């Protein structure tokens, strides 16, 4: 059975909204109970892409509030709480219960509530004589945000900075790894699968892999574990593979411009939680939703922008043709908008009335994407985004760029961040650093008043990789020791991943590696990867050949920030023969600008670059 994360998480939420009662095939509880929903900001973001207001009404939710807002008592009504297990939330729940705000409290935590907090909840409600109002306490294991059927985010911001911060202590790193492991455990618990885990050795990916392996092993020892329904022992071909990577595995993808519709909408218009706001045709901001309920988005989001524009035109022409056909059959005026009124020909009245909702819906979708495409086109022309995408791709493939072309881009159109991203791609993609050319690039950036912290940081990493490549084995150890002190935890991953900074063809290094891991054939690129099977005895983990595949299903997770470019590339892989199923997730979904700002923060922490504020580089 294909893993559908969106469906599984929605099912968990629907069950929670129905007071954790079984739901019937129509998706509602057998007994309808009116209730109030209380959530915190994080859990609001979990609900937002999955459940709309009309769905809440269907499940008997009449009112919904943020937990930190002042609320009036509503008697004789149960309240469903969906919040993170934090000290602040626990204190607020105790306060609500002591004031008898609601008839009964059904508490749902996004992750397993730690024992000390559970004890605080018990003693707090006991002391205020309100413990009888607490009906149930549930650990939901929903600490992640599902954006599409095969896309999720842990919404953990600045992970890349925290993991690469030279001043981060061991405990800081452990806490970040624990948070990531909790999020991934939630995803696996929701899917009810225990995967085979693969990752490159060294760096955050291995830290997360070993900690997750241990957490799953510990959990599987309990009799009523969350994975029992997933079936006892299954062959490797029925279990998915979980591939863990660190952002440094392929740095450039997080920075480059892309000309496909979905990455472009995200990068340029700031798609967040499947929503965006753009300037409307008649002025004022318009808010749009882009998810699986939009057939045009589903069908065309992976196409290059010019193809999308053509497709919008095709859909509009098809719509007009269908409207003319209805008007012709009902005696209306050809070429008019379909109003569904004044239909003299009663013979076709029924057909026309039946087609009205579908035609109206199609027109709304066409108008929406026309509006989005118009705004995008304005940005593309103003910033020459098509040129950035093409030239960056050429640089990545060729490994070089003509000097005049390079300087032309840096002195041409585009925002400060566009130029900075282009300059960093130049640094990453060129095989050897030409010192005088790098200096002229820096001068051009400063001319445009661009903050160069991010550029300096990548330059430092690049020179370190070059030193490592050319160093003798004896001195290589010294460079790594020095680098560990300077860069913090992930330097082994940074230096090991230098060959992946450059994708030699159109396929990303990540996609190529995931394909090899799913095929399970001997391959020098992935043979050294760590293999962990949480279901196997620890001593035998990795020894058995069945753990190497082949696999039909994969969960790919990027530590330190993912993006829609990688997601799109992995979905293309999934649709190739043999057909596979690939879910992609990351600590957070970042635009190129957001990721470059994290690189700039690291540059600042190391005292690199000029002192201009990073935020101003957006303009």
Coordinates of C-alpha atoms in Angstrom, one line a residue:
X1 CA 0.0 0.0 0.0
X2 CA 1.4 3.4 -0.9
X3 CA 2.2 5.7 2.0
X4 CA -0.1 8.7 2.0
X5 CA 1.1 11.0 4.7
X6 CA -1.5 13.7 4.2
X7 CA -4.4 11.2 4.4
X8 CA -2.9 9.5 7.5
X9 CA -2.4 12.7 9.3
X10 CA -5.8 14.0 8.4
X11 CA -7.4 10.8 9.7
X12 CA -5.6 11.2 13.0
X13 CA -6.8 14.8 13.3
X14 CA -10.4 13.9 12.4
X15 CA -10.4 11.2 15.1
X16 CA -9.0 13.8 17.6
X17 CA -11.8 16.3 16.6
X18 CA -14.3 13.5 17.3
X19 CA -13.1 13.1 20.9
X20 CA -10.8 10.2 19.8
X21 CA -13.9 8.1 19.1
X22 CA -14.0 5.8 16.0
X23 CA -15.2 7.5 12.9
X24 CA -17.7 6.0 10.4
X25 CA -16.9 5.7 6.6
X26 CA -18.4 9.2 6.0
X27 CA -15.6 10.6 8.2
X28 CA -17.7 11.7 11.1
X29 CA -18.4 10.3 14.5
X30 CA -21.6 8.2 15.0
X31 CA -22.8 10.6 17.7
X32 CA -22.6 14.3 16.9
X33 CA -21.2 16.4 19.7
X34 CA -20.8 20.2 19.5
X35 CA -17.4 21.2 20.8
X36 CA -14.8 24.0 21.0
X37 CA -11.3 23.7 19.6
X38 CA -8.3 25.3 21.3
X39 CA -4.8 25.2 19.7
X40 CA -1.4 26.9 19.9
X41 CA 0.4 28.6 16.9
X42 CA 2.4 25.4 16.0
X43 CA -0.7 23.2 16.0
X44 CA -2.7 25.8 14.1
X45 CA 0.0 25.5 11.4
X46 CA -0.4 21.6 11.4
X47 CA -4.2 22.0 10.9
X48 CA -4.1 24.8 8.4
X49 CA -3.1 22.8 5.2
X50 CA -5.3 19.9 6.1
X51 CA -8.6 21.1 7.6
X52 CA -10.7 24.0 6.4
X53 CA -13.4 25.8 8.4
X54 CA -16.2 23.9 6.7
X55 CA -14.5 20.6 7.7
X56 CA -14.4 21.8 11.3
X57 CA -18.2 22.5 11.2
X58 CA -18.7 19.0 9.8
X59 CA -17.0 17.6 12.9
X60 CA -19.1 19.6 15.3
X61 CA -16.5 22.3 16.0
X62 CA -18.5 25.5 16.5
X63 CA -15.8 27.8 17.9
X64 CA -12.0 27.7 17.7
X65 CA -9.4 29.8 19.6
X66 CA -5.7 30.2 20.1
X67 CA -4.8 29.1 23.6
X68 CA -3.0 32.3 24.5
X69 CA -6.1 34.5 23.9
X70 CA -8.5 35.5 26.6
X71 CA -11.6 33.4 26.3
X72 CA -15.1 33.6 27.9
X73 CA -16.6 30.5 29.6
X74 CA -18.8 28.3 27.4
X75 CA -20.8 25.9 29.7
X76 CA -22.1 22.4 28.8
X77 CA -19.7 22.1 25.9
X78 CA -16.5 19.9 25.7
X79 CA -13.2 21.5 24.6
X80 CA -10.7 19.7 22.4
X81 CA -7.2 21.0 23.1
X82 CA -4.5 20.4 20.5
X83 CA -1.2 21.9 21.7
X84 CA 2.6 21.2 22.1
X85 CA 3.5 19.8 25.4
X86 CA 5.2 22.9 26.9
X87 CA 5.3 24.4 30.4
X88 CA 3.4 27.5 29.2
X89 CA 0.6 25.4 27.6
X90 CA 0.2 23.2 30.7
X91 CA -0.1 26.3 33.0
X92 CA -2.8 27.8 30.7
X93 CA -4.7 24.5 30.7
X94 CA -4.6 24.4 34.5
X95 CA -5.9 28.0 34.6
X96 CA -8.7 27.2 32.1
X97 CA -9.8 24.2 34.1
X98 CA -9.7 26.0 37.4
X99 CA -12.0 28.7 35.9
X100 CA -14.4 26.1 34.7
X101 CA -14.2 27.6 31.2
X102 CA -15.6 24.4 29.6
X103 CA -17.6 21.4 30.6
X104 CA -14.9 18.8 29.9
X105 CA -11.3 19.0 28.6
X106 CA -10.0 16.5 26.0
X107 CA -6.2 17.2 25.9
X108 CA -4.2 16.2 22.8
X109 CA -0.5 16.9 22.7
X110 CA 1.4 17.1 19.4
X111 CA 4.0 14.8 20.9
X112 CA 4.5 12.6 23.9
X113 CA 4.1 14.7 27.1
X114 CA 7.2 14.4 29.3
X115 CA 6.5 12.9 32.8
X116 CA 7.4 16.1 34.8
X117 CA 4.8 18.1 32.8
X118 CA 2.2 15.4 33.2
X119 CA 2.8 15.6 37.0
X120 CA 2.5 19.4 36.9
X121 CA -0.9 19.0 35.1
X122 CA -2.1 16.5 37.6
X123 CA -1.0 18.5 40.7
X124 CA -2.2 21.8 39.2
X125 CA -5.8 20.6 38.4
X126 CA -5.9 18.6 41.8
X127 CA -5.0 21.8 43.8
X128 CA -7.7 23.8 42.0
X129 CA -10.2 21.0 42.4
X130 CA -10.8 20.8 38.7
X131 CA -9.1 17.4 37.9
X132 CA -12.6 15.8 37.3
X133 CA -13.0 18.1 34.2
X134 CA -10.0 16.5 32.5
X135 CA -11.7 13.8 30.5
X136 CA -8.7 12.3 28.5
X137 CA -5.0 13.0 27.8
X138 CA -3.7 11.8 24.4
X139 CA -0.2 11.8 22.9
X140 CA -1.0 12.3 19.2
X141 CA 2.5 12.1 17.6
X142 CA 1.7 14.8 15.0
X143 CA 4.7 17.1 15.4
X144 CA 5.0 17.8 11.7
X145 CA 3.3 19.8 8.9
X146 CA 2.1 17.9 5.8
X147 CA 1.9 20.3 2.8
X148 CA 1.2 17.7 0.1
X149 CA 0.6 14.0 -0.1
X150 CA 4.4 13.4 -0.3
X151 CA 5.8 16.6 1.3
X152 CA 6.2 17.5 5.0
X153 CA 8.2 19.9 7.1
X154 CA 9.1 19.8 10.8
X155 CA 8.9 23.6 10.9
X156 CA 12.1 23.8 12.9
X157 CA 13.7 27.1 11.9
X158 CA 17.4 27.9 11.7
X159 CA 18.6 24.3 12.0
X160 CA 21.3 24.9 9.5
X161 CA 22.8 27.8 11.5
X162 CA 22.5 25.9 14.8
X163 CA 24.2 22.7 13.5
X164 CA 27.0 24.6 11.8
X165 CA 27.5 27.3 14.5
X166 CA 31.2 27.3 15.6
X167 CA 30.2 28.3 19.1
X168 CA 27.6 25.5 19.5
X169 CA 28.3 23.1 22.4
X170 CA 27.7 19.4 22.4
X171 CA 24.5 19.8 24.5
X172 CA 23.1 22.4 22.0
X173 CA 23.7 19.9 19.1
X174 CA 22.2 17.1 21.1
X175 CA 19.0 19.1 21.7
X176 CA 18.6 19.9 18.0
X177 CA 19.1 16.3 17.1
X178 CA 16.5 15.2 19.7
X179 CA 14.0 17.7 18.2
X180 CA 14.6 16.4 14.7
X181 CA 14.3 12.7 15.9
X182 CA 11.0 13.5 17.7
X183 CA 9.6 15.0 14.5
X184 CA 10.7 12.0 12.4
X185 CA 9.4 9.6 15.0
X186 CA 6.0 11.4 14.7
X187 CA 6.0 10.9 10.9
X188 CA 6.9 7.2 11.2
X189 CA 4.3 6.7 13.9
X190 CA 1.6 8.3 11.8
X191 CA 2.5 6.1 8.8
X192 CA 2.9 3.1 11.2
X193 CA 6.1 2.0 9.5
X194 CA 9.5 1.1 10.8
X195 CA 11.9 1.8 7.9
X196 CA 15.4 0.7 7.1
X197 CA 17.6 3.7 7.7
X198 CA 20.4 4.8 5.3
X199 CA 22.7 7.9 5.5
X200 CA 26.2 9.1 4.7
X201 CA 28.6 8.6 7.5
X202 CA 29.7 11.6 9.6
X203 CA 27.9 14.9 10.4
X204 CA 24.2 15.5 11.4
X205 CA 22.7 12.8 9.2
X206 CA 24.5 10.1 11.1
X207 CA 23.7 11.7 14.5
X208 CA 20.0 11.8 13.7
X209 CA 20.1 8.2 12.2
X210 CA 21.7 6.6 15.2
X211 CA 19.5 8.5 17.7
X212 CA 16.3 7.7 15.7
X213 CA 17.4 4.0 15.5
X214 CA 17.7 3.9 19.3
X215 CA 14.4 5.7 19.9
X216 CA 12.6 3.2 17.6
X217 CA 14.3 0.2 19.2
X218 CA 13.3 1.4 22.7
X219 CA 9.8 2.0 21.6
X220 CA 9.4 -1.4 19.9
X221 CA 10.2 -3.1 23.2
X222 CA 6.9 -2.0 24.7
X223 CA 4.0 -4.4 24.0
X224 CA 1.4 -1.8 22.9
X225 CA 3.7 0.1 20.6
X226 CA 2.6 2.5 17.8
X227 CA 3.9 0.2 15.1
X228 CA 1.9 -3.0 16.0
X229 CA -0.8 -2.2 13.5
X230 CA 1.9 -2.0 10.8
X231 CA 2.2 -5.8 11.1
X232 CA 4.9 -7.9 12.8
X233 CA 8.0 -8.7 10.9
X234 CA 7.8 -7.8 7.2
X235 CA 10.3 -8.4 4.4
X236 CA 12.5 -5.5 3.4
X237 CA 10.6 -5.1 0.1
X238 CA 7.4 -4.2 2.1
X239 CA 9.2 -1.8 4.3
X240 CA 10.3 1.7 3.2
X241 CA 13.8 3.0 3.3
X242 CA 14.5 6.3 5.2
X243 CA 17.3 8.2 3.5
X244 CA 18.8 11.0 5.7
X245 CA 20.9 13.8 4.3
X246 CA 22.5 17.0 5.6
X247 CA 22.0 20.2 3.6
X248 CA 25.8 20.3 3.0
X249 CA 25.4 17.2 0.9
X250 CA 24.3 19.4 -2.0
X251 CA 24.5 23.0 -1.0
X252 CA 23.8 24.7 -4.4
X253 CA 20.2 23.4 -4.7
X254 CA 19.3 25.4 -1.6
X255 CA 20.6 28.6 -3.3
X256 CA 19.9 28.4 -7.1
X257 CA 17.1 30.1 -9.0
X258 CA 14.6 27.7 -10.6
X259 CA 12.2 28.3 -13.5
X260 CA 9.6 25.7 -12.7
X261 CA 6.2 26.9 -11.5
X262 CA 6.1 25.5 -8.0
X263 CA 9.7 26.6 -6.9
X264 CA 9.1 29.9 -8.6
X265 CA 5.8 30.6 -6.8
X266 CA 7.6 29.6 -3.5
X267 CA 10.7 31.6 -4.1
X268 CA 9.2 34.8 -5.6
X269 CA 5.8 35.0 -4.0
X270 CA 6.5 33.4 -0.7
X271 CA 4.2 30.4 -0.7
X272 CA 3.7 29.4 3.0
X273 CA 1.5 26.6 4.3
X274 CA 0.1 26.3 0.8
X275 CA -1.1 29.9 0.8
X276 CA 0.1 33.2 -0.8
X277 CA -1.0 36.7 -1.2
X278 CA -0.5 38.6 -4.5
X279 CA -1.5 42.0 -5.9
X280 CA -5.0 41.7 -7.5
X281 CA -5.8 43.0 -11.0
X282 CA -7.8 45.9 -9.5
X283 CA -5.4 46.7 -6.7
X284 CA -5.5 45.4 -3.2
X285 CA -4.0 42.0 -2.1
X286 CA -5.7 38.7 -3.0
X287 CA -5.1 35.5 -1.0
X288 CA -4.9 32.2 -2.8
X289 CA -4.7 28.6 -1.7
X290 CA -2.5 26.2 -3.8
X291 CA -3.0 22.5 -2.8
X292 CA -4.4 19.2 -4.0
X293 CA -7.9 20.7 -4.3
X294 CA -6.6 22.8 -7.2
X295 CA -6.6 20.6 -10.4
X296 CA -4.4 23.1 -12.4
X297 CA -1.8 23.3 -9.6
X298 CA -1.7 19.5 -9.3
X299 CA -1.3 19.0 -13.1
X300 CA 1.1 21.8 -13.9
X301 CA 3.2 22.9 -10.9
X302 CA 6.2 20.9 -12.1
X303 CA 6.3 22.6 -15.5
X304 CA 8.6 25.4 -16.6
X305 CA 6.9 28.8 -16.4
X306 CA 6.5 29.4 -20.2
X307 CA 4.7 26.0 -20.5
X308 CA 2.4 27.0 -17.6
X309 CA 1.5 30.3 -19.4
X310 CA 0.6 28.3 -22.5
X311 CA -1.5 25.9 -20.4
X312 CA -3.5 28.7 -18.8
X313 CA -4.2 30.0 -22.3
X314 CA -5.4 26.5 -23.4
X315 CA -7.6 26.1 -20.4
X316 CA -9.2 29.5 -21.0
X317 CA -9.9 28.7 -24.6
X318 CA -11.4 25.4 -23.7
X319 CA -13.5 27.1 -21.1
X320 CA -14.8 29.7 -23.6
X321 CA -15.5 26.9 -26.1
X322 CA -17.6 25.0 -23.5
X323 CA -19.5 28.2 -22.5
X324 CA -20.3 28.8 -26.2
X325 CA -21.5 25.3 -26.6
X326 CA -23.9 25.7 -23.6
X327 CA -25.1 29.0 -24.9
X328 CA -25.6 27.6 -28.4
X329 CA -27.7 24.7 -27.0
X330 CA -29.8 26.9 -24.8
X331 CA -30.2 29.8 -27.3
X332 CA -27.9 32.2 -25.4
X333 CA -25.5 34.7 -27.0
X334 CA -22.3 33.1 -28.2
X335 CA -19.1 34.5 -26.6
X336 CA -21.0 35.7 -23.5
X337 CA -20.0 34.8 -20.0
X338 CA -22.1 31.9 -18.8
X339 CA -24.6 33.3 -16.3
X340 CA -27.1 30.4 -16.2
X341 CA -30.0 32.8 -16.5
X342 CA -32.4 33.6 -19.4
X343 CA -32.5 30.1 -20.8
X344 CA -35.3 29.9 -23.3
X345 CA -34.6 26.4 -24.6
X346 CA -36.0 24.2 -21.9
X347 CA -34.9 21.1 -23.7
X348 CA -31.3 21.7 -22.6
X349 CA -32.1 23.6 -19.4
X350 CA -31.1 20.6 -17.1
X351 CA -27.8 20.1 -18.8
X352 CA -26.9 23.8 -18.6
X353 CA -27.9 24.0 -14.9
X354 CA -25.8 20.9 -14.1
X355 CA -22.7 22.3 -15.9
X356 CA -22.9 25.7 -14.2
X357 CA -21.1 24.8 -10.9
X358 CA -18.3 23.0 -12.8
X359 CA -17.9 25.9 -15.3
X360 CA -17.9 28.5 -12.6
X361 CA -15.2 26.5 -10.6
X362 CA -13.0 26.2 -13.7
X363 CA -13.2 29.9 -14.4
X364 CA -12.2 30.7 -10.8
X365 CA -9.2 28.4 -11.1
X366 CA -8.2 30.0 -14.4
X367 CA -8.6 33.5 -13.0
X368 CA -6.5 32.6 -10.0
X369 CA -3.6 31.2 -12.0
X370 CA -3.8 34.1 -14.5
X371 CA -3.4 36.5 -11.6
X372 CA -0.5 34.6 -10.1
X373 CA 1.2 34.2 -13.5
X374 CA 0.8 37.9 -14.3
X375 CA 2.5 38.9 -11.0
X376 CA 5.2 36.3 -11.6
X377 CA 5.8 37.5 -15.1
X378 CA 6.3 41.1 -13.8
X379 CA 8.9 39.9 -11.3
X380 CA 10.6 37.7 -14.0
X381 CA 11.0 40.7 -16.4
X382 CA 12.0 43.1 -13.7
X383 CA 14.7 40.8 -12.2
X384 CA 15.7 38.7 -15.3
X385 CA 14.9 35.5 -13.3
X386 CA 14.9 33.4 -16.5
X387 CA 18.4 34.5 -17.2
X388 CA 19.6 33.8 -13.6
X389 CA 18.1 30.2 -13.8
X390 CA 19.6 29.4 -17.2
X391 CA 23.1 30.8 -16.4
X392 CA 23.2 29.2 -13.0
X393 CA 22.3 25.8 -14.6
X394 CA 24.9 26.3 -17.3
X395 CA 27.5 27.1 -14.7
X396 CA 26.6 23.9 -12.7
X397 CA 26.8 21.7 -15.8
X398 CA 30.0 23.3 -17.3
X399 CA 31.8 24.1 -14.1
X400 CA 32.7 27.6 -15.5
X401 CA 31.4 30.8 -16.9
X402 CA 32.8 33.5 -19.2
X403 CA 34.2 36.4 -17.1
X404 CA 32.2 39.1 -19.0
X405 CA 29.0 37.2 -18.7
X406 CA 29.6 36.8 -14.9
X407 CA 30.2 40.5 -14.4
X408 CA 27.3 41.3 -16.7
X409 CA 24.9 39.5 -14.4
X410 CA 26.3 41.0 -11.2
X411 CA 26.0 44.5 -12.7
X412 CA 22.6 43.9 -14.4
X413 CA 19.0 43.5 -13.2
X414 CA 18.0 41.6 -10.1
X415 CA 17.7 42.3 -6.3
X416 CA 20.8 42.2 -4.0
X417 CA 19.9 38.7 -2.9
X418 CA 19.6 37.5 -6.6
X419 CA 23.1 38.7 -7.2
X420 CA 24.4 37.2 -4.0
X421 CA 22.9 33.8 -4.9
X422 CA 24.4 34.0 -8.4
X423 CA 27.8 34.8 -6.9
X424 CA 27.6 31.9 -4.5
X425 CA 26.6 29.5 -7.3
X426 CA 29.6 30.7 -9.2
X427 CA 31.9 29.9 -6.2
X428 CA 30.4 26.5 -5.7
X429 CA 30.3 25.4 -9.4
X430 CA 33.8 26.5 -10.5
X431 CA 36.3 23.7 -10.0
X432 CA 39.2 26.0 -9.1
X433 CA 39.1 29.4 -7.4
X434 CA 40.6 32.1 -9.6
X435 CA 41.6 34.6 -6.9
X436 CA 41.5 37.7 -9.1
X437 CA 38.1 36.8 -10.5
X438 CA 36.7 36.2 -7.0
X439 CA 38.0 39.6 -6.0
X440 CA 36.3 41.3 -9.0
X441 CA 33.0 39.4 -8.0
X442 CA 33.4 40.7 -4.4
X443 CA 34.0 44.3 -5.8
X444 CA 30.8 44.0 -8.0
X445 CA 28.8 42.8 -5.0
X446 CA 30.0 45.7 -2.8
X447 CA 29.3 48.1 -5.7
X448 CA 25.6 47.0 -5.5
X449 CA 25.8 47.3 -1.6
X450 CA 25.3 43.6 -1.1
X451 CA 26.2 42.1 2.2
X452 CA 28.9 39.5 1.5
X453 CA 28.9 37.5 4.7
X454 CA 27.3 34.5 3.0
X455 CA 29.7 34.7 0.1
X456 CA 32.7 34.8 2.4
X457 CA 31.4 31.8 4.4
X458 CA 31.0 29.7 1.3
X459 CA 34.4 30.9 0.0
X460 CA 35.9 29.7 3.3
X461 CA 34.3 26.3 3.0
X462 CA 35.4 26.0 -0.6
X463 CA 39.0 26.9 0.1
X464 CA 38.9 24.3 2.9
X465 CA 37.7 21.6 0.5
X466 CA 40.5 22.6 -2.0
X467 CA 43.1 22.4 0.8
X468 CA 41.8 19.0 1.8
X469 CA 41.8 17.7 -1.7
X470 CA 45.4 18.7 -2.3
X471 CA 46.8 17.9 1.1
X472 CA 48.9 14.9 2.0
X473 CA 47.2 12.3 4.3
X474 CA 49.3 13.5 7.3
X475 CA 48.5 17.2 7.0
X476 CA 44.8 16.4 6.1
X477 CA 44.2 15.4 9.7
X478 CA 45.5 18.7 10.9
X479 CA 43.2 20.6 8.5
X480 CA 40.2 18.7 9.7
X481 CA 41.2 19.3 13.4
X482 CA 41.5 23.0 12.7
X483 CA 38.2 23.0 10.7
X484 CA 36.4 21.2 13.5
X485 CA 37.4 24.0 15.9
X486 CA 36.4 26.7 13.4
X487 CA 33.2 25.4 11.9
X488 CA 31.7 23.2 14.6
X489 CA 30.0 19.9 14.1
X490 CA 29.3 19.3 10.5
X491 CA 32.7 19.9 8.9
X492 CA 33.2 16.2 8.1
X493 CA 29.9 16.3 6.1
X494 CA 30.9 19.6 4.4
X495 CA 34.3 18.2 3.2
X496 CA 32.9 14.8 2.3
X497 CA 30.2 16.4 0.3
X498 CA 32.4 18.4 -2.0
X499 CA 31.9 16.1 -5.0
X500 CA 28.1 16.6 -4.6
X501 CA 28.3 20.4 -4.8
X502 CA 28.3 20.0 -8.5
X503 CA 25.5 18.0 -10.3
X504 CA 27.1 16.8 -13.5
X505 CA 23.8 16.5 -15.3
X506 CA 20.2 17.7 -15.0
X507 CA 19.5 15.1 -12.2
X508 CA 20.4 16.3 -8.7
X509 CA 23.0 14.4 -6.7
X510 CA 20.3 13.8 -4.0
X511 CA 17.9 12.2 -6.6
X512 CA 20.7 10.1 -8.1
X513 CA 21.7 8.9 -4.6
X514 CA 18.1 8.1 -3.6
X515 CA 17.6 6.2 -6.8
X516 CA 20.8 4.1 -6.1
X517 CA 19.7 3.5 -2.5
X518 CA 16.2 2.3 -3.6
X519 CA 17.7 0.0 -6.3
X520 CA 20.0 -1.6 -3.7
X521 CA 22.7 -2.7 -6.3
X522 CA 26.4 -2.5 -5.4
X523 CA 27.5 1.1 -6.0
X524 CA 30.8 2.7 -4.8
X525 CA 28.9 6.0 -4.1
X526 CA 26.6 4.5 -1.5
X527 CA 28.3 1.3 -0.4
X528 CA 29.9 3.1 2.6
X529 CA 26.6 4.5 3.7
X530 CA 25.4 3.5 7.2
X531 CA 22.6 0.8 7.3
X532 CA 20.4 0.6 10.4
X533 CA 17.4 -1.7 11.0
X534 CA 15.6 -0.8 14.2
X535 CA 13.7 -4.2 14.1
X536 CA 16.9 -6.3 13.9
X537 CA 19.2 -7.3 16.8
X538 CA 21.8 -4.5 17.1
X539 CA 24.7 -6.9 16.5
X540 CA 23.3 -8.0 13.1
X541 CA 22.2 -4.6 11.8
X542 CA 23.7 -3.9 8.4
X543 CA 25.0 -7.4 7.9
X544 CA 22.0 -8.8 6.1
X545 CA 21.8 -8.4 2.4
X546 CA 18.0 -7.9 2.3
X547 CA 18.5 -4.6 4.1
X548 CA 20.0 -3.2 0.9
X549 CA 16.8 -3.4 -1.1
X550 CA 15.4 -3.0 -3.7
X551 CA 12.7 -0.7 -2.2
X552 CA 9.5 0.5 -3.7
X553 CA 8.9 3.2 -1.1
X554 CA 11.3 5.8 0.3
X555 CA 11.1 8.7 2.8
X556 CA 13.9 11.2 2.1
X557 CA 14.7 13.7 4.8
X558 CA 17.0 16.8 4.5
X559 CA 18.4 18.2 7.7
X560 CA 19.1 21.9 7.6
X561 CA 16.4 23.0 5.2
X562 CA 14.7 21.6 2.1
X563 CA 13.1 23.2 -1.0
X564 CA 10.6 22.6 -3.8
X565 CA 13.4 22.0 -6.3
X566 CA 14.5 18.8 -4.6
X567 CA 10.8 17.8 -3.9
X568 CA 10.0 18.2 -7.7
X569 CA 13.1 16.2 -8.7
X570 CA 12.2 13.3 -6.4
X571 CA 8.6 13.3 -7.6
X572 CA 10.0 13.0 -11.2
X573 CA 12.0 10.0 -10.1
X574 CA 8.9 8.5 -8.5
X575 CA 7.0 8.6 -11.8
X576 CA 9.8 7.0 -13.8
X577 CA 9.9 3.2 -14.5
X578 CA 9.9 1.3 -12.3
X579 CA 7.2 3.4 -10.5
X580 CA 8.3 4.1 -6.9
X581 CA 6.8 6.1 -4.1
X582 CA 8.9 8.9 -2.5
X583 CA 8.0 11.2 0.4
X584 CA 10.2 14.2 0.9
X585 CA 10.6 16.1 4.1
X586 CA 13.0 18.5 5.8
X587 CA 13.5 20.5 9.0
X588 CA 12.0 23.5 7.2
X589 CA 11.1 24.5 3.6
X590 CA 13.3 27.4 2.6
X591 CA 13.5 29.8 -0.4
X592 CA 16.9 30.5 -1.8
X593 CA 16.9 33.9 -0.1
X594 CA 16.0 32.4 3.3
X595 CA 18.8 29.9 3.0
X596 CA 21.4 32.5 2.0
X597 CA 20.4 34.5 5.1
X598 CA 21.3 31.5 7.2
X599 CA 24.7 31.3 5.4
X600 CA 25.1 35.0 6.2
X601 CA 24.4 34.5 9.9
X602 CA 27.2 31.9 10.0
X603 CA 29.5 34.3 8.2
X604 CA 28.7 36.9 10.8
X605 CA 29.3 34.5 13.6
X606 CA 32.8 33.9 12.1
X607 CA 33.5 37.6 11.6
X608 CA 33.4 37.4 7.8
X609 CA 32.0 39.9 5.2
X610 CA 31.0 43.5 5.6
X611 CA 28.9 44.8 8.4
X612 CA 25.8 45.8 6.4
X613 CA 22.6 44.2 7.7
X614 CA 21.6 41.0 6.0
X615 CA 17.9 42.0 6.0
X616 CA 18.6 45.0 3.8
X617 CA 19.9 42.7 1.1
X618 CA 16.3 41.6 0.4
X619 CA 15.6 44.9 -1.4

